[in-house]
């Protein structure tokens, strides 16, 4: 373990990373047994497992930084909604395979950039997690990007569904890049990048794929979401109710 | 390992099965190979009855694997810890993998995965009845691993040496993973038994509900079984239902003692003379009711599979259409 100076911002930054992985991992796990083909059942379970694995490492790390004795499960299952710091995009319902793949593509493209930067974090534990997670994010972006292209440039029906998914999800991506004092403090300590700095590089990753998919990128609107600040969508409470049920019902039990 | 997502099964529906036209010389060669304990491969001649029997057995097994994803999948989003969530998700994913290997083994016999799935979705094909029982508590996840995967292993180990090469090889991989699942299920239960009274009650309740259905997994008593001498000669049914069931009961009762649970059978007791546990009469009406579609979960399980397939139709069509367009473009460009 790194014995370094920490700060509330540092802890929140790591929690935000952990919560993204946790909440999207939870959403993807809902697919298991219900995908369009068996190969996709396997792939979605793989990606969910990768994200749950990331969440475990990140939440464990956040708990140690915090120093209040909270482990991965106490953080994953026993916080109240405003204390989860994931991007709103991660908590939105899967709806259909198209929306699930477009979301995975938008998110994992962003994660690729983030992990790349975090590999040189002054927080050695975080750097090690990033080195492992970047390989996973590359695969997730490749897999979902391939599907975005196939669905966008497939049948008229699949094009309409993929476009609908992009129209629905795109406004939530503004939150990736919303500025926050947490990022400034963390960047000053060399822990990680300010997320707003990644916007240009992210667009350079996603735009060519969306173009190849023959999809139209919506214009930015005044819409804003605030999950990473702790203000979530209506969907989050339901997700948490389901995910937390065992820990809430049997406090203190070992499983 | 990641799977190849681009491999959409509908692309290969053309039947290219083994040669099965009746021929006494071929038949003699086939019989000799079987009797010598050799493997029949997909390219070899085989009697039509052998091919049909295998298609039925392998596809039923494949269907059981994928329908079996549902009762356990029921708890993934509610798993009590992140470690248990990951273990369960990986297990259910393994079951999907077993389905894949088995459909691939069946495809070597000249049927397509799509045809087999159609038989499942239309209700013509069967899958293991055990998956029509509901998973009501988290303890069910442990008990399913311990008893259901445990019974599956007993049934399947003999198949690792069955006469059809592709099936035997699939079974070797599958059995390894099933034993891992069984140990994980048992470990989950050990942890719960060391916990609170409420947790121990939950385990006992799950054992009470799953014990009888799991010993029914071995099928009807030998005297009522339609499995032929033919199947045992072919090595696709090497050990009788009752022998396998006895082996399972003997092993499991000892594990139950270590765990600290009791089986819901007052007649269960060690028989010194036989060197086995005696057990009470199985309720075969219950068994046949579930086989015939009247179990608690039959309708919902099948509906869930059909819904997943129907909801995914547009995705499969899109992948095919994309491939078609791009093949056309590529050949124009060439
Ligand atoms: Fe299996
Ligand atoms: Fe099996
Ligand atoms: Fe299994």
Coordinates of C-alpha atoms in Angstrom, one line a residue, chain A:
Chain A
X1 CA 0.0 0.0 0.0
X2 CA 1.1 3.5 -0.7
X3 CA 1.6 5.6 2.4
X4 CA 1.1 8.9 0.8
X5 CA -0.6 12.2 1.6
X6 CA -4.3 11.9 0.8
X7 CA -7.2 14.4 0.7
X8 CA -11.0 14.3 0.6
X9 CA -10.7 15.1 -3.1
X10 CA -8.4 12.2 -3.7
X11 CA -10.8 9.8 -2.0
X12 CA -13.8 11.2 -3.9
X13 CA -11.9 10.9 -7.2
X14 CA -11.2 7.2 -6.5
X15 CA -14.7 6.6 -5.4
X16 CA -16.0 8.1 -8.5
X17 CA -13.9 5.7 -10.6
X18 CA -15.0 2.8 -8.4
X19 CA -18.7 3.8 -8.6
X20 CA -18.6 4.1 -12.4
X21 CA -17.3 0.5 -12.6
X22 CA -19.7 -0.8 -10.0
X23 CA -22.9 0.7 -11.3
X24 CA -22.2 -0.1 -15.0
X25 CA -21.1 -3.6 -14.0
X26 CA -24.4 -4.0 -12.2
X27 CA -26.3 -2.9 -15.2
X28 CA -24.4 -5.2 -17.6
X29 CA -24.9 -8.1 -15.3
X30 CA -28.7 -7.8 -15.8
X31 CA -28.1 -9.1 -19.4
X32 CA -26.8 -12.5 -18.3
X33 CA -29.1 -15.1 -19.8
X34 CA -31.1 -12.7 -21.9
X35 CA -28.7 -11.5 -24.7
X36 CA -29.5 -11.7 -28.5
X37 CA -27.0 -14.6 -29.0
X38 CA -25.1 -16.9 -26.7
X39 CA -21.8 -15.3 -27.7
X40 CA -23.1 -11.9 -26.4
X41 CA -24.3 -13.4 -23.2
X42 CA -20.7 -14.5 -22.7
X43 CA -19.2 -11.1 -23.8
X44 CA -21.6 -9.0 -21.6
X45 CA -20.8 -11.2 -18.6
X46 CA -17.1 -10.8 -19.3
X47 CA -17.4 -7.0 -19.4
X48 CA -19.5 -7.0 -16.3
X49 CA -16.9 -9.1 -14.6
X50 CA -14.2 -6.8 -15.6
X51 CA -16.1 -3.8 -14.2
X52 CA -16.9 -5.5 -11.0
X53 CA -13.3 -6.5 -10.7
X54 CA -12.3 -2.8 -11.2
X55 CA -14.9 -1.7 -8.7
X56 CA -13.5 -4.1 -6.1
X57 CA -10.0 -2.8 -6.4
X58 CA -11.0 0.8 -6.5
X59 CA -13.4 0.7 -3.6
X60 CA -10.9 -1.2 -1.5
X61 CA -8.4 1.4 -2.3
X62 CA -10.8 4.3 -1.5
X63 CA -11.6 2.6 1.8
X64 CA -8.0 2.4 2.7
X65 CA -7.3 6.0 1.7
X66 CA -10.3 7.0 3.8
X67 CA -9.0 5.1 6.8
X68 CA -12.3 4.6 8.5
X69 CA -12.2 0.8 8.1
X70 CA -14.8 0.6 5.3
X71 CA -14.1 -2.3 2.9
X72 CA -15.3 -2.8 -0.7
X73 CA -18.7 -4.2 0.4
X74 CA -19.4 -1.5 2.9
X75 CA -18.7 1.1 0.3
X76 CA -20.6 -0.8 -2.5
X77 CA -23.7 -1.7 -0.5
X78 CA -24.1 0.6 2.5
X79 CA -23.9 4.1 1.2
X80 CA -26.9 6.3 0.6
X81 CA -27.6 7.5 -2.9
X82 CA -26.0 10.9 -2.8
X83 CA -22.8 9.3 -1.7
X84 CA -22.4 7.4 -4.9
X85 CA -20.4 9.4 -7.4
X86 CA -20.8 7.6 -10.7
X87 CA -21.7 9.3 -13.9
X88 CA -25.4 9.3 -14.5
X89 CA -24.8 7.5 -17.9
X90 CA -23.7 4.4 -16.0
X91 CA -27.0 4.0 -14.0
X92 CA -29.4 4.4 -16.9
X93 CA -31.5 1.3 -17.7
X94 CA -30.1 -1.0 -20.4
X95 CA -33.3 -0.7 -22.4
X96 CA -32.2 -2.8 -25.4
X97 CA -29.0 -4.2 -26.8
X98 CA -28.5 -1.1 -29.0
X99 CA -28.6 1.3 -26.1
X100 CA -26.4 -1.0 -24.1
X101 CA -23.8 -1.1 -26.8
X102 CA -23.9 2.6 -27.6
X103 CA -23.4 3.4 -23.9
X104 CA -20.6 0.9 -23.5
X105 CA -18.9 2.5 -26.5
X106 CA -19.2 6.1 -25.2
X107 CA -18.2 5.1 -21.7
X108 CA -15.3 2.7 -22.5
X109 CA -13.8 5.2 -25.0
X110 CA -13.7 7.7 -22.2
X111 CA -12.3 5.1 -19.8
X112 CA -9.5 4.2 -22.2
X113 CA -8.3 7.8 -22.1
X114 CA -8.7 8.1 -18.4
X115 CA -6.8 4.8 -17.6
X116 CA -4.0 5.8 -19.9
X117 CA -3.5 9.0 -18.0
X118 CA -3.9 7.3 -14.6
X119 CA -1.1 4.8 -15.4
X120 CA 1.3 7.6 -14.4
X121 CA -0.6 8.6 -11.3
X122 CA 1.4 9.7 -8.2
X123 CA -0.9 7.3 -6.4
X124 CA 1.0 4.0 -7.1
X125 CA -2.0 1.8 -6.3
X126 CA -4.2 3.7 -8.7
X127 CA -1.5 3.5 -11.4
X128 CA -1.4 -0.3 -10.9
X129 CA -5.3 -0.5 -11.2
X130 CA -5.1 1.7 -14.3
X131 CA -2.5 -0.6 -16.0
X132 CA -4.8 -3.6 -15.6
X133 CA -8.0 -1.7 -16.4
X134 CA -6.8 -0.1 -19.6
X135 CA -6.6 -3.5 -21.3
X136 CA -10.2 -4.2 -20.3
X137 CA -11.4 -0.8 -21.5
X138 CA -9.7 -1.3 -24.9
X139 CA -11.5 -4.6 -25.4
X140 CA -14.9 -3.0 -24.2
X141 CA -14.4 -0.1 -26.7
X142 CA -13.5 -2.5 -29.5
X143 CA -16.4 -4.8 -28.8
X144 CA -19.0 -2.1 -28.4
X145 CA -17.6 0.0 -31.3
X146 CA -17.9 -3.0 -33.6
X147 CA -21.6 -3.4 -32.6
X148 CA -22.3 0.4 -32.9
X149 CA -21.0 0.2 -36.5
X150 CA -22.9 -3.0 -37.3
X151 CA -26.2 -1.7 -35.8
X152 CA -25.8 1.8 -37.2
X153 CA -25.0 0.5 -40.7
X154 CA -27.1 -2.7 -40.5
X155 CA -30.9 -2.7 -41.3
X156 CA -33.2 0.4 -41.4
X157 CA -34.6 -0.8 -38.1
X158 CA -31.2 -1.3 -36.4
X159 CA -30.1 2.1 -37.7
X160 CA -33.2 3.8 -36.2
X161 CA -32.6 2.0 -32.9
X162 CA -28.9 2.9 -32.7
X163 CA -29.7 6.5 -33.6
X164 CA -32.4 6.6 -31.0
X165 CA -29.9 5.3 -28.4
X166 CA -27.3 7.9 -29.4
X167 CA -29.9 10.7 -29.2
X168 CA -30.9 9.5 -25.8
X169 CA -27.4 9.0 -24.4
X170 CA -25.4 11.8 -25.9
X171 CA -26.7 14.6 -23.6
X172 CA -25.4 12.5 -20.6
X173 CA -21.9 12.6 -21.9
X174 CA -21.6 16.3 -21.1
X175 CA -21.3 15.2 -17.5
X176 CA -18.0 13.4 -18.3
X177 CA -16.4 16.8 -18.9
X178 CA -18.2 18.9 -16.3
X179 CA -15.6 20.8 -14.2
X180 CA -15.3 20.2 -10.5
X181 CA -12.9 21.5 -7.8
X182 CA -12.2 17.9 -7.0
X183 CA -10.5 17.4 -10.3
X184 CA -8.4 20.5 -9.9
X185 CA -7.2 19.4 -6.5
X186 CA -6.4 15.9 -7.7
X187 CA -4.6 17.1 -10.8
X188 CA -2.5 19.5 -8.6
X189 CA -1.4 16.5 -6.5
X190 CA -0.5 14.5 -9.7
X191 CA -3.1 11.9 -8.9
X192 CA -5.1 12.1 -12.1
X193 CA -6.3 14.3 -14.9
X194 CA -9.0 16.9 -14.9
X195 CA -11.7 15.1 -16.8
X196 CA -12.7 18.2 -18.8
X197 CA -9.3 18.1 -20.5
X198 CA -10.2 14.8 -22.1
X199 CA -13.1 16.0 -24.2
X200 CA -11.2 16.7 -27.4
X201 CA -9.3 13.4 -27.3
X202 CA -12.6 11.6 -26.5
X203 CA -14.4 13.2 -29.5
X204 CA -11.4 12.1 -31.7
X205 CA -12.0 8.5 -30.6
X206 CA -15.8 8.4 -30.9
X207 CA -16.6 10.6 -33.9
X208 CA -15.0 8.4 -36.6
X209 CA -16.8 5.3 -35.3
X210 CA -20.1 7.1 -35.1
X211 CA -19.5 8.3 -38.7
X212 CA -18.7 4.8 -39.9
X213 CA -21.9 3.7 -38.2
X214 CA -23.7 6.3 -40.3
X215 CA -25.1 7.9 -37.1
X216 CA -25.8 11.6 -36.7
X217 CA -24.2 13.1 -33.6
X218 CA -26.7 15.4 -31.8
X219 CA -25.9 19.0 -31.1
X220 CA -25.1 19.8 -27.5
X221 CA -28.1 21.2 -25.6
X222 CA -28.4 22.9 -22.2
X223 CA -29.2 19.5 -20.7
X224 CA -27.0 18.6 -17.8
X225 CA -26.9 15.6 -15.4
X226 CA -25.1 15.5 -12.1
X227 CA -24.5 11.9 -11.0
X228 CA -20.8 12.5 -10.3
X229 CA -21.8 15.3 -7.9
X230 CA -24.1 12.9 -6.1
X231 CA -27.4 14.0 -7.6
X232 CA -28.7 11.0 -9.6
X233 CA -31.5 10.1 -11.9
X234 CA -34.7 8.4 -10.8
X235 CA -33.3 5.1 -12.0
X236 CA -30.5 5.1 -9.4
X237 CA -32.7 4.4 -6.3
X238 CA -34.2 1.3 -7.9
X239 CA -30.8 0.0 -8.9
X240 CA -29.5 0.5 -5.4
X241 CA -32.6 -1.0 -3.8
X242 CA -32.0 -4.2 -5.7
X243 CA -28.2 -4.3 -5.3
X244 CA -28.2 -3.5 -1.6
X245 CA -31.1 -5.7 -0.5
X246 CA -29.1 -8.4 1.2
X247 CA -26.7 -6.1 3.1
X248 CA -29.6 -3.9 4.2
X249 CA -31.8 -6.9 5.2
X250 CA -29.1 -8.7 7.2
X251 CA -26.9 -6.1 8.7
X252 CA -23.4 -7.4 9.7
X253 CA -23.9 -10.9 8.3
X254 CA -21.0 -12.6 6.5
X255 CA -21.5 -14.1 3.1

